[in-house]
XYZ file of C-alpha atoms in Angstrom:
227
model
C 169.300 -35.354 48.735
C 165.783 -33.163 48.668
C 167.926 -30.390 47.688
C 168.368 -32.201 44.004
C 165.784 -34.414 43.672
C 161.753 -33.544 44.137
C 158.229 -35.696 43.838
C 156.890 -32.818 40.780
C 157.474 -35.381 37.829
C 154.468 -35.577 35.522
C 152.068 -37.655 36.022
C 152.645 -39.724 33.096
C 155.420 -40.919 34.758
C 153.987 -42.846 37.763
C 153.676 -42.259 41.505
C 157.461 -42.512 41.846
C 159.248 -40.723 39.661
C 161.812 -38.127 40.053
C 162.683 -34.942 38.660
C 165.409 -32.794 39.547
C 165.288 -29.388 41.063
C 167.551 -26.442 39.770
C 170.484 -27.315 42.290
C 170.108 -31.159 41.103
C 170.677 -29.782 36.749
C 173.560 -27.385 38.281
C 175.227 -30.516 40.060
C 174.890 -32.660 36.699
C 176.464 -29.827 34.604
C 179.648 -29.932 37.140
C 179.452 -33.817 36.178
C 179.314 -33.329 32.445
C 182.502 -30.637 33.373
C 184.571 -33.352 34.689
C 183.778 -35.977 32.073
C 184.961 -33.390 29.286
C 188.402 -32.082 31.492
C 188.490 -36.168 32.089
C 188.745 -36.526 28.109
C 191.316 -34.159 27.718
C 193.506 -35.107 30.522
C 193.811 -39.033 29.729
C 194.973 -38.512 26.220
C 199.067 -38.673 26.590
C 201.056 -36.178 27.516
C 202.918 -35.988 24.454
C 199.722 -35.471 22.429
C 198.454 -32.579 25.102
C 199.391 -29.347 23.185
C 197.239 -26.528 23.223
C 196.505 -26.432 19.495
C 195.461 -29.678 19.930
C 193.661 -29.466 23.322
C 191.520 -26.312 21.601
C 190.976 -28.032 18.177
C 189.348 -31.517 20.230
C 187.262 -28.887 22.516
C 185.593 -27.503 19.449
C 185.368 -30.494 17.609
C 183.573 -32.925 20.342
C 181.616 -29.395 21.719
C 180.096 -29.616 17.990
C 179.523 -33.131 17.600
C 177.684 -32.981 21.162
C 175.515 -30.007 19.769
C 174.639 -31.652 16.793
C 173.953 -34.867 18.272
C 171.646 -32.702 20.856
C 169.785 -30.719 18.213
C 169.004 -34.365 16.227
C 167.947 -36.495 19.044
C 165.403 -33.290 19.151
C 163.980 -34.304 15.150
C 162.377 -37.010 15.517
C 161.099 -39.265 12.450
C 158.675 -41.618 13.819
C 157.584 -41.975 17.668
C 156.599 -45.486 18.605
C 153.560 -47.249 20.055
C 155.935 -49.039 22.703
C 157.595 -45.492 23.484
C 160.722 -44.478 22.017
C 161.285 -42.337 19.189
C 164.116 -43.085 15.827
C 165.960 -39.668 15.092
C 167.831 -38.072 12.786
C 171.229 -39.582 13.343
C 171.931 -38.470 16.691
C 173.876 -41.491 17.723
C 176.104 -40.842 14.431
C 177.244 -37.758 15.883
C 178.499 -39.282 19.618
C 180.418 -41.812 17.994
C 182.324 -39.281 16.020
C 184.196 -37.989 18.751
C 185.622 -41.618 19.794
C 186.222 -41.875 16.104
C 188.169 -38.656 15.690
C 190.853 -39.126 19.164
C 190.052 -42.700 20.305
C 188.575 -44.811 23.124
C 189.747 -42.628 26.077
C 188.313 -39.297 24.692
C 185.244 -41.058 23.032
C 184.084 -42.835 26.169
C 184.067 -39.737 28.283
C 182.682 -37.329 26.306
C 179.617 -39.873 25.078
C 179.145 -40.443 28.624
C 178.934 -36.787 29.371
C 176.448 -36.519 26.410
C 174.273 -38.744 28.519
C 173.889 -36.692 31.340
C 173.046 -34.170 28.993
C 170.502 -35.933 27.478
C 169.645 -36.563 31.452
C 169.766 -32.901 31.778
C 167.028 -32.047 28.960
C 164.776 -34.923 30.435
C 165.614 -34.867 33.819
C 163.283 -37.436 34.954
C 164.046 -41.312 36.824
C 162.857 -43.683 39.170
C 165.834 -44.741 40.472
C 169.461 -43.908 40.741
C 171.154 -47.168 39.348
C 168.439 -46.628 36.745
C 169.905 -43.398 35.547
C 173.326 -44.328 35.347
C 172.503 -47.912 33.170
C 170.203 -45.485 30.832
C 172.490 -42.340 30.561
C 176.094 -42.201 30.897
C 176.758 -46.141 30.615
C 173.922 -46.562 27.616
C 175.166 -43.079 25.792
C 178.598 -44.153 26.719
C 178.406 -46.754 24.898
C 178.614 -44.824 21.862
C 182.238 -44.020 22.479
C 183.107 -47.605 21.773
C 183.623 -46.148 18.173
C 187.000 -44.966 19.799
C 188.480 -48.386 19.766
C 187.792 -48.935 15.957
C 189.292 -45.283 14.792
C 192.693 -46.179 12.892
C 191.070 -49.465 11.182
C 189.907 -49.407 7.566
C 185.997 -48.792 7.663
C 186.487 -47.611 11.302
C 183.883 -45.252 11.657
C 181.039 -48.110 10.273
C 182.508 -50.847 12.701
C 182.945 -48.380 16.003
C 179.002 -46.705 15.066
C 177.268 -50.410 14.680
C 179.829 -51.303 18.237
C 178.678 -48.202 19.863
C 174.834 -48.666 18.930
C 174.843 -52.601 19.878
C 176.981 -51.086 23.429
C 174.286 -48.946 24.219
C 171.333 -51.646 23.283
C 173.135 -54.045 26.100
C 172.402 -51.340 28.664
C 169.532 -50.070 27.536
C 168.008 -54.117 27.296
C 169.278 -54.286 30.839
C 167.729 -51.395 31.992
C 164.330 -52.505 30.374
C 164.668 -55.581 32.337
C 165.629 -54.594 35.768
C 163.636 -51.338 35.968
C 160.868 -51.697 33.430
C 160.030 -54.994 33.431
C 156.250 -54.566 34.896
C 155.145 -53.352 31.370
C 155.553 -56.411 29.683
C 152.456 -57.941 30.979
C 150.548 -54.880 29.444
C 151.624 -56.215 26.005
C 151.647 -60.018 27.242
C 155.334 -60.403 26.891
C 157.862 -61.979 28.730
C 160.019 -59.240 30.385
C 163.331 -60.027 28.078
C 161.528 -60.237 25.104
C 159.701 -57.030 25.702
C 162.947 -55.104 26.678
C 164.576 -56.649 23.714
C 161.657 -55.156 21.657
C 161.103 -51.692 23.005
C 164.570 -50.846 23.007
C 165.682 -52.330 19.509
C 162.310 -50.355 17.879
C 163.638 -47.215 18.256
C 167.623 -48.246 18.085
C 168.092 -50.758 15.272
C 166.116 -49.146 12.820
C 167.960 -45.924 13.001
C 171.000 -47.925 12.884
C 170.519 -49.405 10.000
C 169.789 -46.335 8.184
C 172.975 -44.672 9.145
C 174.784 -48.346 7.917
C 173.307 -47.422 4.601
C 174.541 -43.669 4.970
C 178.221 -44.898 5.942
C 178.445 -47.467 3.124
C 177.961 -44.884 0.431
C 180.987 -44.150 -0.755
C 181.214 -40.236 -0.610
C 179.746 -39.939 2.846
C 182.473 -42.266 3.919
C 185.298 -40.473 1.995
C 183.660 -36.817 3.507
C 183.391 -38.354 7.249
C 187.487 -39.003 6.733
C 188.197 -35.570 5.490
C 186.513 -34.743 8.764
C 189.134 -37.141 11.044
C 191.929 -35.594 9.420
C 191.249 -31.957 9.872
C 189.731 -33.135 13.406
C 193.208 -34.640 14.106
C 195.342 -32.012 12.943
């Protein structure tokens, strides 16, 4: 276990966090490796072709990229911590949106341990699988809303309020000793920090999705995605 994990987190951070060392970020890679192979091999059999297999590869690799690069731009940073981007969480829920729960699932939850990856900081190993792959993985719930009318609004806001639940759990198991620096009670503070930075970006990308070009462009995308 010292051979991932070392005591050099900031000091920001507190006295016991974790950051990982080079072997730790090569062993989450392998992870992120299985979770996409994982999302290719539980789609049927019948659907496995290699056009197919290549076209989904591309398309969730570029979804993942973009959702990367805008969970990087950042349009306000909180006071309570926590930042609202540029639509990153848009992005995840794509892939579920494009080739279902299955796919969607896995691959979100292999976005989280990149996100892990680029921030690869914790207190606790529970800790980082409630705030990475479950939270992020979340966002593949779009998956199970991708062949009904409006699916892509109904599996984001699904995906968003999935990743929330985790992410208000996490706040309350792990996090809880910060409430009494803003005289909360613990669930009402994790209910607040977390929904600060999530609902208000989900809200805007409502109002993107309802507009009736984006939503007849995002389409276009599924059906050259599902080709």
């Amino acid at each position: 276990m010292t051979d991932i994990f070392t005591k050099q987190a900031p000091a920001s951070w507190g006295p016991d966090a974790v950051t990982l060392t080079t072997a730790g970020i090569a062993a989450v890679v392998l992870l992120i490796t299985a979770f996409l192979a994982a999302s290719l091999l539980l789609r049927p059999q019948k659907e496995r072709t290699a056009r197919l297999t290549t076209r989904q590869l591309v398309f969730s690799a570029a979804a993942m990229a973009l959702g990367t690069v805008t969970s990087m731009i950042k349009f306000l940073n909180l006071p309570m911590g926590g930042s609202i981007t540029l639509f990153s969480m848009l992005f995840i829920s794509l892939i579920g949106y494009w080739y279902g729960p299955r796919t969607g699932l896995t691959a979100a939850a292999a976005y989280g341990l990149l996100q892990f990856i680029l921030e690869p900081i914790f207190y606790t190993l529970p800790q980082v699988i409630i705030d990475y792959p479950l939270a992020f993985g979340a966002l593949g719930l779009s998956g199970f809303f991708s062949q009904k009318k409006n699916g892509l609004m109904y599996g984001y806001i699904a995906g968003v309020l999935g990743r929330y639940f985790f992410a208000f759990w996490s706040g309350m198991i792990f996090f809880g000793a910060y409430a009494s620096d803003y005289h909360m009670s613990v669930p009402v503070f994790s209910l607040l920090y977390n929904g600060m930075y999530l609902l208000p970006e989900a809200m805007l990308t409502v109002l993107l999705l309802s507009l009736e070009p984006v939503k007849q462009s995002f389409f276009r995308v599924k059906q050259t995605a599902a080709e």
